Amino acid sequence: IIVFESESSSESNDVVYNEFENMLMDVIDRVQDLNPGGKKPKVNLIGHSRGGITNLQFTLDHPEYVESMISIGTPYFG
């Protein structure tokens, strides 16, 4: 379990997403190095509010790494 809290929470969604994407891709690469045969893992994402938007963008950009996504209280149109 990894809890992500942006160091740039007052910045735009793009800035927060880039921080999240870099962190998660680093984790995926590290786990790949530990897996037999170098298999990349799939992740389960859970996000609340802005975290749901961030997770959705990651899922759209990298569907091959996402097993499931849960979004709670996310303002998709807000």
mmCIF file of C-alpha atoms in Angstrom:
data_model
loop_
_atom_site.group_PDB
_atom_site.id
_atom_site.type_symbol
_atom_site.label_atom_id
_atom_site.label_comp_id
_atom_site.label_asym_id
_atom_site.label_seq_id
_atom_site.Cartn_x
_atom_site.Cartn_y
_atom_site.Cartn_z
ATOM 1 C CA ILE A 1 0.000 0.000 0.000
ATOM 2 C CA ILE A 2 1.316 3.392 -0.999
ATOM 3 C CA VAL A 3 -0.345 6.608 0.139
ATOM 4 C CA PHE A 4 0.445 9.501 -2.182
ATOM 5 C CA GLU A 5 0.305 13.050 -0.867
ATOM 6 C CA SER A 6 1.442 15.660 -3.330
ATOM 7 C CA GLU A 7 4.155 18.101 -2.379
ATOM 8 C CA SER A 8 2.474 20.480 -4.851
ATOM 9 C CA SER A 9 -1.156 20.255 -3.750
ATOM 10 C CA SER A 10 -1.770 23.961 -4.352
ATOM 11 C CA GLU A 11 -0.580 23.629 -7.962
ATOM 12 C CA SER A 12 -2.577 22.676 -11.072
ATOM 13 C CA ASN A 13 -3.852 19.159 -11.708
ATOM 14 C CA ASP A 14 -1.123 18.740 -14.346
ATOM 15 C CA VAL A 15 1.637 19.424 -11.819
ATOM 16 C CA VAL A 16 0.135 17.015 -9.278
ATOM 17 C CA TYR A 17 -0.397 14.376 -11.981
ATOM 18 C CA ASN A 18 3.221 14.602 -13.160
ATOM 19 C CA GLU A 19 4.432 14.140 -9.584
ATOM 20 C CA PHE A 20 2.108 11.137 -9.132
ATOM 21 C CA GLU A 21 3.013 9.568 -12.477
ATOM 22 C CA ASN A 22 6.759 9.860 -11.786
ATOM 23 C CA MET A 23 6.365 8.313 -8.326
ATOM 24 C CA LEU A 24 4.171 5.429 -9.488
ATOM 25 C CA MET A 25 6.261 4.601 -12.556
ATOM 26 C CA ASP A 26 9.330 4.481 -10.297
ATOM 27 C CA VAL A 27 7.532 2.001 -8.018
ATOM 28 C CA ILE A 28 6.415 -0.088 -11.009
ATOM 29 C CA ASP A 29 9.982 -0.176 -12.361
ATOM 30 C CA ARG A 30 11.385 -1.208 -8.964
ATOM 31 C CA VAL A 31 8.861 -4.027 -8.593
ATOM 32 C CA GLN A 32 9.604 -5.142 -12.146
ATOM 33 C CA ASP A 33 13.273 -5.489 -11.194
ATOM 34 C CA LEU A 34 12.255 -7.832 -8.344
ATOM 35 C CA ASN A 35 9.847 -9.951 -10.417
ATOM 36 C CA PRO A 36 11.084 -13.141 -12.089
ATOM 37 C CA GLY A 37 11.445 -12.513 -15.799
ATOM 38 C CA GLY A 38 11.081 -8.754 -15.311
ATOM 39 C CA LYS A 39 7.284 -8.805 -15.457
ATOM 40 C CA LYS A 40 5.732 -5.380 -14.812
ATOM 41 C CA PRO A 41 3.112 -5.345 -12.052
ATOM 42 C CA LYS A 42 -0.443 -4.109 -12.277
ATOM 43 C CA VAL A 43 -1.726 -1.719 -9.633
ATOM 44 C CA ASN A 44 -5.086 -1.125 -7.967
ATOM 45 C CA LEU A 45 -5.783 2.592 -7.614
ATOM 46 C CA ILE A 46 -8.109 4.167 -5.047
ATOM 47 C CA GLY A 47 -8.639 7.911 -5.064
ATOM 48 C CA HIS A 48 -10.791 10.467 -3.315
ATOM 49 C CA SER A 49 -11.767 13.793 -4.864
ATOM 50 C CA ARG A 50 -8.760 15.114 -6.835
ATOM 51 C CA GLY A 51 -7.087 11.722 -6.328
ATOM 52 C CA GLY A 52 -9.796 10.152 -8.477
ATOM 53 C CA ILE A 53 -9.035 12.566 -11.310
ATOM 54 C CA THR A 54 -5.310 11.860 -10.969
ATOM 55 C CA ASN A 55 -5.914 8.093 -11.004
ATOM 56 C CA LEU A 56 -8.203 8.354 -14.037
ATOM 57 C CA GLN A 57 -5.533 10.235 -15.978
ATOM 58 C CA PHE A 58 -2.925 7.612 -15.050
ATOM 59 C CA THR A 59 -5.319 4.842 -16.125
ATOM 60 C CA LEU A 60 -5.942 6.542 -19.466
ATOM 61 C CA ASP A 61 -2.214 7.094 -20.038
ATOM 62 C CA HIS A 62 -1.041 3.663 -18.801
ATOM 63 C CA PRO A 63 -3.899 1.103 -18.982
ATOM 64 C CA GLU A 64 -1.393 -1.745 -19.195
ATOM 65 C CA TYR A 65 -0.372 -1.125 -15.559
ATOM 66 C CA VAL A 66 -3.826 -0.752 -13.976
ATOM 67 C CA GLU A 67 -5.769 -3.747 -12.663
ATOM 68 C CA SER A 68 -8.612 -1.698 -11.161
ATOM 69 C CA MET A 69 -9.558 1.836 -10.190
ATOM 70 C CA ILE A 70 -11.950 3.077 -7.507
ATOM 71 C CA SER A 71 -12.938 6.721 -7.294
ATOM 72 C CA ILE A 72 -14.860 8.233 -4.379
ATOM 73 C CA GLY A 73 -16.330 11.737 -4.310
ATOM 74 C CA THR A 74 -14.519 12.770 -7.476
ATOM 75 C CA PRO A 75 -15.745 15.998 -9.109
ATOM 76 C CA TYR A 76 -15.491 14.847 -12.741
ATOM 77 C CA PHE A 77 -17.445 17.859 -13.977
ATOM 78 C CA GLY A 78 -16.618 20.300 -11.162
#
